[in-house]
Amino acid sequence: MNLLDPQGPVAAANSTILVDSVFIMLVIVVPTIFAILGFAFWFRASNPKARYQPDFVYSGRVEMVVWAIPALTVILLGGVAWIGSHQLDPAAPVPGTGSPVRIQAVSLDWKWLFIYPDQRIATVNTLTVPAGAELNFQLTSSSVMNTFFIPQLGSMIYTMNGMVTKLNLRADNEGKLKGLSAHFSGDGFPDMMFDVNVISPLAFPDWVAATAKSDAVLNEDSYRKLMQQGIEKGKPAYRLEDPRLFDLIANQHIPPGPGPELISDAGRPHSGGHDAR
Amino acid sequence: MAMTATAGHAHADPHHIGVVIEHPGPASKRIVTAYGFWIFLLSDIVMFSCFFAAYAVLSGQTAGGPKGSEIFEQRNVAIETVCLLLSSFTCGMASIAADVRNRFWFYLGMTVTCVLGLIFLVIEFREFADLVARGYGPSRSAFLTAFFSLVGCHGLHVSAGVLWLLTMMAQVFAKGFRADVLRRIMCFALFWHALDIVWVGVFSVVYLLGSAA
Amino acid sequence: MLGKLDWSAIPFDQPIPLIAGAVVLVAILAVLTWVVVKGHLPYLWSEWITSVDHKRIGVMYILLASVMLLRGGSDAIMMRIQQAVAYQSQGYLPPEHYNQIFSAHGTIMIFFVAMPFVIGLMNLIVPLQLGVRDVAFPTLNSVGFWLTATGALLVNLSLVVGEFARTGWLAFPPLSELSYSPGVGVDYYAWSLQISGVGTLVAGINLVTTVLKLRTKGMNYLRMPMFCWTTLASNLLIVAAFPILTATLAMLLLDRYLGFHFFTNEAGGNVMMFMNLIWAWGHPEVYILVLPAFGIFSEVVSTFSGKALFGYRSMVLATMAICVISFMVWLHHFFTMGAGPDVNAIFGIASMIIAIPTGVKIYNWLFTMYGGRIRFATPMLWSVGFMVTFIVGGLTGVLLAVPPADFMLHNSMFLVAHFHNVIIGGVLFGAFAGFEYWFPKAFGFRLDERWGKLAFWFTFLGFFITFVPLYIAGMLGMTRRMQHYDVAAWRPWMIVAAIGMAVLTIGVICQIVQIVVSIRNREALRDRTGDPWDGRSLEWATSSPPPVFNFAFNPDVRGEDAYWDMKARAQQQSLERDRPEYQDIEMPRNSPTGFVCAFFATIMGFALIWHIWWMVILGGLGAWATFVVFAWRDHDEYVIPAEEVAAIDRVNLEERRDLVSMAGTV
């Protein structure tokens, strides 16, 4: 999950900006740190060679430089930020080979549901994508906020109930990656890590076909069961009954997921976390 | 002692600030109290502005419930506004009476202010009770949530103001126009006028814009 | 009758909070018993609890902060241990407990450690630096302190009665809404912040008015010590930002208590509005904390370099620039919410712009040291340590302000490391520097240097050993608030961080030892002159500790670094030659208003949390009645006769004359 080992163009561009920005700043920061330590050491009271200049408290030239150095750095970095924000807008498409894959991700308490509307399948806690293809994500949440993040593919984005956020990514190399929720969402939050299988574009249709044969069906009823609070240890896969399911969730046609069940009137509710363990 | 206009030696003015007017020293208690209360009022207005912002964000979110134009009663709002604006005038009269130590006019001004404030509160309370009875309570939609909170927050301030007003009348009755009592009367007057200004905002943003929509 | 409260609220099944609570309870009872048995209660009541003296209140603020630092620190230790052991296991803390701990840690450290610490130092020092006898509203000052203490009490009460929030320190909805957090945790959180927030607002109004309206003769704006400037900026921010917090939490509470729909998923509520509102307060908040620290460093660096502050006007400008810009950057806390590229870029650049005045400050401290004669007393060590640490935190902060970088690092351990880097390296180091620097002023004796330096080195090293691994874990994709994890690559860094935490703990222990040792050796460490560091501003012009009236005469200021200037002058003329006749001094009387008001606020807060409505009404009436009683009293001041002032002042002058003759040789 190393951010400096990107597996897609978005992550690569993000981490390049990250590293470049650090180096731009280090150019200023390192000499400053040395100057602090150097001045502090040289002008120690016990150093007879250091000249005491109690009246050196104002110098127009020094002030000029002192304002200019951070200002110039920020102008440079501001340019990086402006260009980077526009080039790496999560909603901007990331061209790839082959036809784009549409994926609708829903954060549930506490698992990820990935709906492939065009392929009529859905998976939980496993995201399987073809290498090299443009991935168009639409994201929403069944209940509380979460953040969808695959560190080695780049940009993260919030999921919120009643709203759809957009994210475009591309995975360049086949292999297994990890994704996670990067916004705390309750007791089962640490179990919201999911597997990302990047497979060859040729194998993808086979995987779709195999998944579509699943006995389990995802429709409104099974979705309502799935959105109960709890942790999913397995990796179920579903045949998708209605490709409009995501829209029903996002426009709150299916009401938001329930919270924990109260077993007593007391201050401490029965926690979903107990089931989790 | 020669350090008045131009700072003589480098010690006193190392940064070349140059000609300065000497600060005369701490301000009087009256100034300090009023100034502090002004700052409190500013902070209170920041709080109101959050509720205004929330109203602006949520005013379209009717969730199938009523819109503003369907529930606002222009006539009531007009009466409320007249009450508050008049009460500001009478509050001003009471302040002048306090400054010239005239008990009769002070009590009269404060009483009228209090009555006008109470009329305002009764009308507002009836408006709220009526809406809730029709099923348009604050839980009905985000718009109503924001409406009740903004207008209710102002109403709570007016209620607190009335309580303060009565306390001040009691205090003048018991203690007379003492310096500290006069300072409190001044703060109360500032508070009451500030509520008027907030009401002008509520009136414009909620009722005028809402009725037009 | 008791609302939601019953026996199931006591966590009998959870040993850790129960034992911790029991220990604290026993400790409190022991201290109380000792106080009562020894007969100290009348002294405590009349000299401290009811005191309206800004110095006493400042000391109590700092005491509160120190105690809460231990509580928040224990939370931190538990979290570091949990993350060190919870690799492919549940560790020793179940999620519902771990989640309370990180929420409580954040809440306590910001609201009940950092805030009271800096407010305490400002209270203690600013009136002295301005050359006046008290703050603008002494009784309100006491009310503000006690309300802050009420908030702290409620947070700690949640340890044994009920639970604390499990939502993180900002309680984001919809997780914090009633449907997803049905317990009383969020209510504890919100009410304790509402109550202490009122206290903070009162302190803010008080200090703004003090700086703007109560300065001694000749104390022009551009002669004020830097700490007064940063106090002004910080308190202006409090006045402008805390009402936003109050309003936001009020909205959340309305949602939870009365079924409103500000931030709910249902009926058109808007969670993004919460994010915007809370950060519109939250970002200025970090500057509220760090600006006073900048002021402390300015005082310390200048004093221990034996020079006036370099580029004073630049510093003033930089301070006020930070004050204004800090309100224009809040959106950088949620670049990943899907706002467009223009919005993200504008707020990213605005956030970077704050780095300019901050950078200027660093350089000005640097040039203050240049040509100085630097004495490395403990406060100076903290200051140099701060400059080095803070610059790293600034670098990572500007990095996070670049939206594409933030897309990778948002909410990660990197972010956690960043804000600890600036808050520990900036605020806490500043608070410690100020503590060491002004301790002799408050208590009349210096702190032991040897233990102070040990404390610094352990804290400084411990900080890097703890937080550099977190930076690295963030680069390895680790997100914050993980109760357990299965990624092998994160584990070693979590273990190193736990070791670093141990080193930090040693630093804190050194500091406690330092205080104990210093109290024991107080006669040897006694500061008789009132000016132990060869200081430059007016707080050193009076005795240590200062008399209740601070100054026998309001000083007449004739330039920057007022006291340094006086000392320089005194080489030619003796100090008391131009002293006029001593006069009677009127001081505000002590008042239990603050304490009684906080007592009712505690009752009201507790009742609100547990839905005990009759008790809410009782508490509210009590608080109002307290103020009416206060308003009814006939004598709000007492007079210190001129002879007494003269006697106190002469003792001070005797001691000081020796110092002046010594300073004359400089």
mmCIF file of C-alpha atoms in Angstrom, chain C residues 305-469:
data_model
loop_
_atom_site.group_PDB
_atom_site.id
_atom_site.type_symbol
_atom_site.label_atom_id
_atom_site.label_comp_id
_atom_site.label_asym_id
_atom_site.label_seq_id
_atom_site.Cartn_x
_atom_site.Cartn_y
_atom_site.Cartn_z
ATOM 1 C CA SER C 305 19.244 36.582 23.261
ATOM 2 C CA GLY C 306 19.571 39.851 25.161
ATOM 3 C CA LYS C 307 18.105 41.746 22.196
ATOM 4 C CA ALA C 308 14.862 43.389 21.226
ATOM 5 C CA LEU C 309 12.723 41.327 18.892
ATOM 6 C CA PHE C 310 13.995 41.599 15.318
ATOM 7 C CA GLY C 311 11.539 43.080 12.840
ATOM 8 C CA TYR C 312 8.874 43.948 15.392
ATOM 9 C CA ARG C 313 6.622 45.618 12.850
ATOM 10 C CA SER C 314 6.863 42.636 10.519
ATOM 11 C CA MET C 315 5.912 40.414 13.406
ATOM 12 C CA VAL C 316 2.847 42.502 14.184
ATOM 13 C CA LEU C 317 1.861 42.497 10.546
ATOM 14 C CA ALA C 318 2.425 38.738 10.277
ATOM 15 C CA THR C 319 0.333 38.094 13.386
ATOM 16 C CA MET C 320 -2.605 40.096 12.155
ATOM 17 C CA ALA C 321 -2.288 38.589 8.670
ATOM 18 C CA ILE C 322 -2.543 35.103 10.145
ATOM 19 C CA CYS C 323 -5.519 36.257 12.183
ATOM 20 C CA VAL C 324 -7.400 37.348 9.072
ATOM 21 C CA ILE C 325 -6.355 34.656 6.609
ATOM 22 C CA SER C 326 -7.124 31.852 9.047
ATOM 23 C CA PHE C 327 -10.827 32.414 8.302
ATOM 24 C CA MET C 328 -10.381 31.826 4.578
ATOM 25 C CA VAL C 329 -8.927 28.358 4.443
ATOM 26 C CA TRP C 330 -11.361 26.000 6.167
ATOM 27 C CA LEU C 331 -12.188 24.045 3.044
ATOM 28 C CA HIS C 332 -8.731 22.421 2.965
ATOM 29 C CA HIS C 333 -10.031 20.021 5.601
ATOM 30 C CA PHE C 334 -12.201 18.328 3.005
ATOM 31 C CA PHE C 335 -10.613 18.600 -0.413
ATOM 32 C CA THR C 336 -11.799 15.022 -0.930
ATOM 33 C CA MET C 337 -15.491 15.857 -0.677
ATOM 34 C CA GLY C 338 -15.786 16.389 -4.403
ATOM 35 C CA ALA C 339 -15.782 20.183 -4.691
ATOM 36 C CA GLY C 340 -14.559 21.268 -8.104
ATOM 37 C CA PRO C 341 -10.911 21.859 -8.999
ATOM 38 C CA ASP C 342 -11.268 25.642 -8.872
ATOM 39 C CA VAL C 343 -12.559 25.627 -5.318
ATOM 40 C CA ASN C 344 -9.935 23.146 -4.182
ATOM 41 C CA ALA C 345 -7.104 25.070 -5.809
ATOM 42 C CA ILE C 346 -8.204 28.436 -4.407
ATOM 43 C CA PHE C 347 -8.459 27.126 -0.863
ATOM 44 C CA GLY C 348 -5.192 25.216 -1.275
ATOM 45 C CA ILE C 349 -3.383 28.381 -2.279
ATOM 46 C CA ALA C 350 -5.054 30.397 0.475
ATOM 47 C CA SER C 351 -3.818 27.816 2.967
ATOM 48 C CA MET C 352 -0.290 28.137 1.634
ATOM 49 C CA ILE C 353 -0.458 31.908 1.930
ATOM 50 C CA ILE C 354 -0.694 31.506 5.716
ATOM 51 C CA ALA C 355 2.723 29.900 5.537
ATOM 52 C CA ILE C 356 4.207 33.238 4.409
ATOM 53 C CA PRO C 357 3.623 35.203 7.639
ATOM 54 C CA THR C 358 4.480 32.086 9.617
ATOM 55 C CA GLY C 359 7.749 31.747 7.733
ATOM 56 C CA VAL C 360 8.474 35.423 8.330
ATOM 57 C CA LYS C 361 8.092 34.804 12.041
ATOM 58 C CA ILE C 362 10.594 31.972 11.969
ATOM 59 C CA TYR C 363 13.121 34.174 10.168
ATOM 60 C CA ASN C 364 12.562 37.040 12.555
ATOM 61 C CA TRP C 365 13.275 34.799 15.525
ATOM 62 C CA LEU C 366 16.332 33.602 13.670
ATOM 63 C CA PHE C 367 17.592 37.148 13.241
ATOM 64 C CA THR C 368 16.729 37.959 16.826
ATOM 65 C CA MET C 369 19.245 35.308 17.787
ATOM 66 C CA TYR C 370 21.749 36.757 15.301
ATOM 67 C CA GLY C 371 24.086 39.065 17.145
ATOM 68 C CA GLY C 372 22.585 38.058 20.442
ATOM 69 C CA ARG C 373 24.166 36.728 23.589
ATOM 70 C CA ILE C 374 22.127 33.592 23.967
ATOM 71 C CA ARG C 375 21.622 31.969 27.351
ATOM 72 C CA PHE C 376 20.295 28.435 27.034
ATOM 73 C CA ALA C 377 17.949 28.326 29.973
ATOM 74 C CA THR C 378 15.086 25.838 29.706
ATOM 75 C CA PRO C 379 12.603 28.231 28.062
ATOM 76 C CA MET C 380 15.154 28.987 25.350
ATOM 77 C CA LEU C 381 15.702 25.268 24.745
ATOM 78 C CA TRP C 382 11.980 24.806 24.203
ATOM 79 C CA SER C 383 12.021 27.747 21.801
ATOM 80 C CA VAL C 384 14.885 26.497 19.651
ATOM 81 C CA GLY C 385 13.358 23.004 19.771
ATOM 82 C CA PHE C 386 10.113 24.552 18.604
ATOM 83 C CA MET C 387 11.681 26.330 15.646
ATOM 84 C CA VAL C 388 13.227 23.138 14.346
ATOM 85 C CA THR C 389 10.139 20.998 14.975
ATOM 86 C CA PHE C 390 7.627 23.497 13.745
ATOM 87 C CA ILE C 391 9.378 24.028 10.466
ATOM 88 C CA VAL C 392 8.938 20.316 9.719
ATOM 89 C CA GLY C 393 5.277 20.553 10.672
ATOM 90 C CA GLY C 394 4.939 23.592 8.444
ATOM 91 C CA LEU C 395 6.455 21.694 5.533
ATOM 92 C CA THR C 396 4.032 18.800 5.875
ATOM 93 C CA GLY C 397 1.202 21.269 6.372
ATOM 94 C CA VAL C 398 1.896 23.082 3.139
ATOM 95 C CA LEU C 399 2.215 19.684 1.485
ATOM 96 C CA LEU C 400 -1.278 18.773 2.674
ATOM 97 C CA ALA C 401 -2.524 22.070 1.270
ATOM 98 C CA VAL C 402 -1.637 20.871 -2.248
ATOM 99 C CA PRO C 403 -4.933 19.203 -3.227
ATOM 100 C CA PRO C 404 -3.468 16.324 -5.291
ATOM 101 C CA ALA C 405 -1.139 15.418 -2.423
ATOM 102 C CA ASP C 406 -4.027 15.662 0.002
ATOM 103 C CA PHE C 407 -5.991 13.220 -2.177
ATOM 104 C CA MET C 408 -3.445 10.626 -1.045
ATOM 105 C CA LEU C 409 -2.794 11.805 2.506
ATOM 106 C CA HIS C 410 -6.155 13.030 3.733
ATOM 107 C CA ASN C 411 -7.173 11.408 7.046
ATOM 108 C CA SER C 412 -4.021 9.310 7.006
ATOM 109 C CA MET C 413 -1.497 8.763 9.770
ATOM 110 C CA PHE C 414 0.559 11.357 7.882
ATOM 111 C CA LEU C 415 -2.112 13.898 8.730
ATOM 112 C CA VAL C 416 -2.136 12.720 12.348
ATOM 113 C CA ALA C 417 1.628 13.177 12.479
ATOM 114 C CA HIS C 418 1.330 16.614 10.850
ATOM 115 C CA PHE C 419 -1.122 18.116 13.301
ATOM 116 C CA HIS C 420 0.667 16.629 16.282
ATOM 117 C CA ASN C 421 3.808 18.091 14.795
ATOM 118 C CA VAL C 422 2.364 21.588 14.854
ATOM 119 C CA ILE C 423 0.323 21.269 18.025
ATOM 120 C CA ILE C 424 2.961 19.551 20.153
ATOM 121 C CA GLY C 425 5.877 21.278 18.458
ATOM 122 C CA GLY C 426 4.089 24.629 18.412
ATOM 123 C CA VAL C 427 1.469 24.940 21.106
ATOM 124 C CA LEU C 428 2.729 22.519 23.723
ATOM 125 C CA PHE C 429 6.388 23.521 23.419
ATOM 126 C CA GLY C 430 5.190 27.125 23.622
ATOM 127 C CA ALA C 431 3.105 26.407 26.683
ATOM 128 C CA PHE C 432 6.048 24.665 28.346
ATOM 129 C CA ALA C 433 8.396 27.510 27.413
ATOM 130 C CA GLY C 434 5.932 29.996 28.875
ATOM 131 C CA PHE C 435 5.463 27.835 31.941
ATOM 132 C CA GLU C 436 9.197 27.700 32.653
ATOM 133 C CA TYR C 437 9.670 31.351 31.774
ATOM 134 C CA TRP C 438 6.869 32.816 33.873
ATOM 135 C CA PHE C 439 6.780 30.293 36.697
ATOM 136 C CA PRO C 440 9.084 32.478 38.855
ATOM 137 C CA LYS C 441 6.805 35.438 38.222
ATOM 138 C CA ALA C 442 3.767 33.506 39.404
ATOM 139 C CA PHE C 443 5.298 31.770 42.422
ATOM 140 C CA GLY C 444 8.422 33.675 43.345
ATOM 141 C CA PHE C 445 10.944 30.911 42.720
ATOM 142 C CA ARG C 446 12.584 29.479 39.651
ATOM 143 C CA LEU C 447 12.205 25.906 38.415
ATOM 144 C CA ASP C 448 15.069 23.467 38.632
ATOM 145 C CA GLU C 449 17.104 23.815 35.439
ATOM 146 C CA ARG C 450 18.594 20.306 35.405
ATOM 147 C CA TRP C 451 15.258 18.499 35.443
ATOM 148 C CA GLY C 452 13.820 21.067 33.076
ATOM 149 C CA LYS C 453 16.499 20.343 30.507
ATOM 150 C CA LEU C 454 16.062 16.602 30.937
ATOM 151 C CA ALA C 455 12.339 17.053 30.381
ATOM 152 C CA PHE C 456 13.016 19.011 27.227
ATOM 153 C CA TRP C 457 15.397 16.472 25.720
ATOM 154 C CA PHE C 458 13.158 13.492 26.457
ATOM 155 C CA THR C 459 10.097 15.278 25.092
ATOM 156 C CA PHE C 460 11.957 16.516 22.035
ATOM 157 C CA LEU C 461 13.416 13.109 21.150
ATOM 158 C CA GLY C 462 10.253 11.274 22.184
ATOM 159 C CA PHE C 463 8.280 13.487 19.883
ATOM 160 C CA PHE C 464 10.346 12.530 16.849
ATOM 161 C CA ILE C 465 10.480 8.832 17.755
ATOM 162 C CA THR C 466 6.695 8.832 18.059
ATOM 163 C CA PHE C 467 5.658 10.871 15.089
ATOM 164 C CA VAL C 468 8.209 10.179 12.375
ATOM 165 C CA PRO C 469 6.922 6.559 12.274
#
